[in-house]
Amino acid sequence: MESKMTLQPNNTSGASGSMSHKTAVARSIQPQNTADCGVSVDHYDLTKLGTALDVEDQYQHTKPSLDDLPNKILIMIIRHAIRHTTTSVYNLIQCSSRFRDLAMPILYTHAYFCADEKNLLIFMCRILAQPDLAKRLHVFEMSLCHARSELSDMSCITDFDKARISTAVHAINGSNPNTEKWIKSVEAGICDAIIALTLSVAPNVQELRFDASRASELQNQVVASPLPMANLRDISLQFWQTEEFLLESIIPFLKLKSLTRLRLRGLRQEQLEEQPWIPLQSTLTIKDLNLDDCNIHHEVMFPFLRCFPALECFAYEHSNDPLVGEADFEPPRLMTALHHLKPCLKEISISNERKRGNNELASYPIGSFTDFEKLTSIHVDASILVGDFQSEGDDHRIDGFKRRQSLVNAVPWSLEVLHIMRYDESFVPCIFEFISQKATCSPKLRLLNLRWNIVQYPDRPKPSGTIIHPGFTEEEADRLMAECRAAGVEITILYWPPDSKTVYLPRETSSGEMIYKEHWFEYPYDGYDKFCEE
């Protein structure tokens, strides 16, 4: 009869107490020979038993935890977490003093607020109480689109906070007549005054992102203060369609010598027409100018760009939205506004949202970049670079501007990266001609981006399916890849997620009107089939 023996607990007291930890482990050690039911304990391999007990003890004492990780690894974890949500970092701070010491400086590096959030007020009070945290602030982002100009809940301000506010404002403004008004505005929850004070005590702010409607108050109280934003390098402004705002309000910001990048979104024609910036021409040190979703007439663009004599990167996206503006986009006239940048421009990006405007010049090419000696990257719509090859009449001109131009004659010798958007099959011969003459027109070209793509499924290790190459046939795509390989040019392949599926569900309103509600299903389209059946 086969049996298994186990070591029994050593209960010297005779009571039915629980087993010790080591005894419990020992019960799982089986005898080497179970053929004889009379086998004694001497037949156990006690060496193995001791090893098992030692390993168990060692595991209990060396089980890895977050406390065992070096600070460098923990900081990497915190930085990764804060990109997704600050809530997780707030929770981490509550765990231990070590996590608090590591996370607090990171948490205060990038501040994002909505104007009706009490967190803005709490943040200001915290950095007033702890100046070391104020020095950590590098990025300040404020969304004010639909926000109130005043904070309704001021209950978090204590008497100690009010004393710090008064001390800070007096240190900044001194005996300025606006000092007391500024203090009262902060205590009353006026967003402009709170933001201005926050930025005034944060000397190392490098990036500032906010809505343009608040620029006037900020520049009056921050830039003109004894604590200028000497490290500010990047400003992003959002212009909303309902705002009555002129660019004059941000001129003091633009004069900062540290500023190298300016991004303006939604800038409209009338916001530049007063031209208060004319005295700034040829004085600004900004090297990167991004005009996104803007509508600016060429007659205004010309003197405006003259304010930026040292631009290295320029991006312009023309908007044809009537709410933004009604100025026509005329690429050849835009080139006239860029002529002064020939010695310094390195990257350029130009796009027309709807490709065409109401003016015939909207389909004309911008002109040649061959004289831009430092230009290495071009990112444009195909029609902006070569014109409209579907129309007839090669020799047709307007004001001396040609209807078409060869890609070979459009790009500079120094070009390294070419990114073409919004093209069709008429552009295909242009790109073949260019690659065949690459050695003589752009020998440094190394990257060609035609927005070819392939689907990358998130649950599969590798992309699947064939390359999508709009405008090119299968044979043309294979030929272009072969010619690019021979010329030492890499074609960029974009990896895109699977397309979502949309279902439009008709509903009848109480008035009898039919409306359609959209339902989106992302890959792997969970619930899509069931929804369609129902």
Short mmCIF file of N, CA and C in Angstrom, two decimals, residues 64 70-71 116 125 167 197 258 393 402 419:
data_model
loop_
_atom_site.label_atom_id
_atom_site.label_comp_id
_atom_site.label_asym_id
_atom_site.label_seq_id
_atom_site.Cartn_x
_atom_site.Cartn_y
_atom_site.Cartn_z
N PRO A 64 10.37 42.19 -4.48
CA PRO A 64 10.54 43.55 -5.03
C PRO A 64 9.29 44.40 -4.82
N PRO A 70 15.29 52.50 -7.67
CA PRO A 70 16.05 53.75 -7.50
C PRO A 70 15.20 54.94 -7.94
N ASN A 71 15.56 56.11 -7.46
CA ASN A 71 14.80 57.32 -7.77
C ASN A 71 14.71 57.57 -9.27
N ASP A 116 -12.42 78.19 -14.90
CA ASP A 116 -13.42 78.04 -13.85
C ASP A 116 -13.05 76.93 -12.87
N CYS A 125 -1.61 79.69 -4.77
CA CYS A 125 -1.32 79.77 -3.33
C CYS A 125 -0.17 78.84 -2.96
N THR A 167 2.17 90.47 -0.20
CA THR A 167 3.63 90.60 -0.20
C THR A 167 4.20 90.42 -1.61
N LEU A 197 -0.25 87.04 -11.60
CA LEU A 197 0.55 86.86 -10.39
C LEU A 197 1.30 85.53 -10.42
N SER A 258 14.24 86.53 -25.34
CA SER A 258 14.36 85.09 -25.18
C SER A 258 13.40 84.32 -26.08
N GLY A 393 -3.13 75.05 -71.00
CA GLY A 393 -2.49 76.35 -71.22
C GLY A 393 -1.27 76.56 -70.36
N LYS A 402 3.51 82.20 -63.59
CA LYS A 402 3.24 81.05 -64.43
C LYS A 402 2.19 80.13 -63.79
N HIS A 419 7.91 66.69 -48.35
CA HIS A 419 6.63 66.12 -47.90
C HIS A 419 5.54 66.74 -48.77
#
